[in-house]
């Protein structure tokens, strides 16, 4: 659940230096080093990685894994007290992470990168990037068009996105060791059923004719949901294998989804917006949060309590299945971008100053 465009303030500085070889007066200067895109170079090691902006968290068994700016990946094996930086094959900003098992995990971000770990986040490889995703989608939709299927609009969109091949993936969700999804801008939606070895474009499987951005994908025992721009939510229809639109009363951008049980859902986003449904989106209740700050992430605690965090350093807690929330006062607030339940009342918080722990009661 990634508030990407509003909380990432990072410009790409690329100063190319000319190196002059003083061998002889007539000797030419060496060429400046060629620019390497962030998705082609690994993240720099930094002793400050765990206190720099971390944008998302996930549990990998007892381990906590965080991802953030400049390709930083950090792991903790002691409940978040100490952190180690893991080597990352990219220096692109990483926006989301998902671990369906203690060992298998995926992270996504800018440049359309999809990273995979098979050892609980200790090491990572790049399974896909934006250039490969564009080429894959173009081949897929060209073959579909040649077979007589009405997918011309999807082929044209992918051809336009392939110009720079850097469209980000904004979220990732795996429901098993092999089955997962990555989502992003302009209706981008890819599915894998072999643990990321191959990916299938699913853009034609969503009721999203305006090509709105998908900011979040989350699932569980009660369904699989997307959330995005213009107050839109989509639910995967198991029979048709299609994401069906569920319009909410809100017209702004939604950043996240928390399932509250059969037919129950909380969605949240810009300006403290929070909505609740108990009937799979047929009707919605708008809840007051008392904050104008964007709600960026949510988690369900071990006892069923729901925690939401926001950009202004607010933490809201519900113990009645999302019907009402109370504000928890943090001793050291920061802009929060992600939250993970650790067990009991413990939560890990990802934000502008790294990762912190809180105990909410």
PDB file of C-alpha atoms in Angstrom, residues 10 12 36-44 67-73 88-96 107-115 129-130 166 168-169:
ATOM      1  CA  UNK A  10      14.126  11.907  -4.829  1.00  0.00           C
ATOM      2  CA  UNK A  12      18.176  11.214 -10.034  1.00  0.00           C
ATOM      3  CA  UNK A  36      23.648   3.150 -15.954  1.00  0.00           C
ATOM      4  CA  UNK A  37      19.931   3.023 -15.108  1.00  0.00           C
ATOM      5  CA  UNK A  38      19.200   2.258 -11.439  1.00  0.00           C
ATOM      6  CA  UNK A  39      17.721  -1.111 -12.399  1.00  0.00           C
ATOM      7  CA  UNK A  40      21.106  -2.092 -13.871  1.00  0.00           C
ATOM      8  CA  UNK A  41      23.298  -1.368 -10.855  1.00  0.00           C
ATOM      9  CA  UNK A  42      23.229  -2.719  -7.348  1.00  0.00           C
ATOM     10  CA  UNK A  43      22.408  -0.714  -4.247  1.00  0.00           C
ATOM     11  CA  UNK A  44      25.325   0.891  -2.465  1.00  0.00           C
ATOM     12  CA  UNK A  67      12.615  -2.268   1.422  1.00  0.00           C
ATOM     13  CA  UNK A  68      13.098   1.365   0.516  1.00  0.00           C
ATOM     14  CA  UNK A  69      14.830   4.100  -1.416  1.00  0.00           C
ATOM     15  CA  UNK A  70      17.843   3.495  -3.657  1.00  0.00           C
ATOM     16  CA  UNK A  71      17.250  -0.262  -3.622  1.00  0.00           C
ATOM     17  CA  UNK A  72      17.866  -0.630   0.099  1.00  0.00           C
ATOM     18  CA  UNK A  73      16.807  -3.942   1.647  1.00  0.00           C
ATOM     19  CA  UNK A  88      20.286  -5.678  -3.667  1.00  0.00           C
ATOM     20  CA  UNK A  89      20.809  -6.109  -7.429  1.00  0.00           C
ATOM     21  CA  UNK A  90      19.182  -2.726  -8.157  1.00  0.00           C
ATOM     22  CA  UNK A  91      19.390   0.834  -6.882  1.00  0.00           C
ATOM     23  CA  UNK A  92      15.829   1.627  -7.966  1.00  0.00           C
ATOM     24  CA  UNK A  93      13.432   2.680  -5.217  1.00  0.00           C
ATOM     25  CA  UNK A  94      11.681  -0.413  -3.876  1.00  0.00           C
ATOM     26  CA  UNK A  95       8.044   0.179  -2.951  1.00  0.00           C
ATOM     27  CA  UNK A  96       6.514  -3.121  -1.832  1.00  0.00           C
ATOM     28  CA  UNK A 107       9.868  -7.014  -3.948  1.00  0.00           C
ATOM     29  CA  UNK A 108       8.907  -4.482  -6.629  1.00  0.00           C
ATOM     30  CA  UNK A 109       9.542  -0.861  -7.437  1.00  0.00           C
ATOM     31  CA  UNK A 110      10.673   1.791  -9.860  1.00  0.00           C
ATOM     32  CA  UNK A 111      12.018   0.757 -13.219  1.00  0.00           C
ATOM     33  CA  UNK A 112       9.448  -2.034 -13.211  1.00  0.00           C
ATOM     34  CA  UNK A 113      11.789  -4.259 -11.209  1.00  0.00           C
ATOM     35  CA  UNK A 114      10.628  -7.529  -9.663  1.00  0.00           C
ATOM     36  CA  UNK A 115      13.155  -8.989  -7.222  1.00  0.00           C
ATOM     37  CA  UNK A 129      12.330  -5.243 -15.107  1.00  0.00           C
ATOM     38  CA  UNK A 130      10.248  -2.688 -16.966  1.00  0.00           C
ATOM     39  CA  UNK A 166      10.571   2.345 -16.687  1.00  0.00           C
ATOM     40  CA  UNK A 168       6.988   1.246 -11.827  1.00  0.00           C
ATOM     41  CA  UNK A 169       5.305  -1.669 -10.177  1.00  0.00           C
TER      42      UNK A 169
END
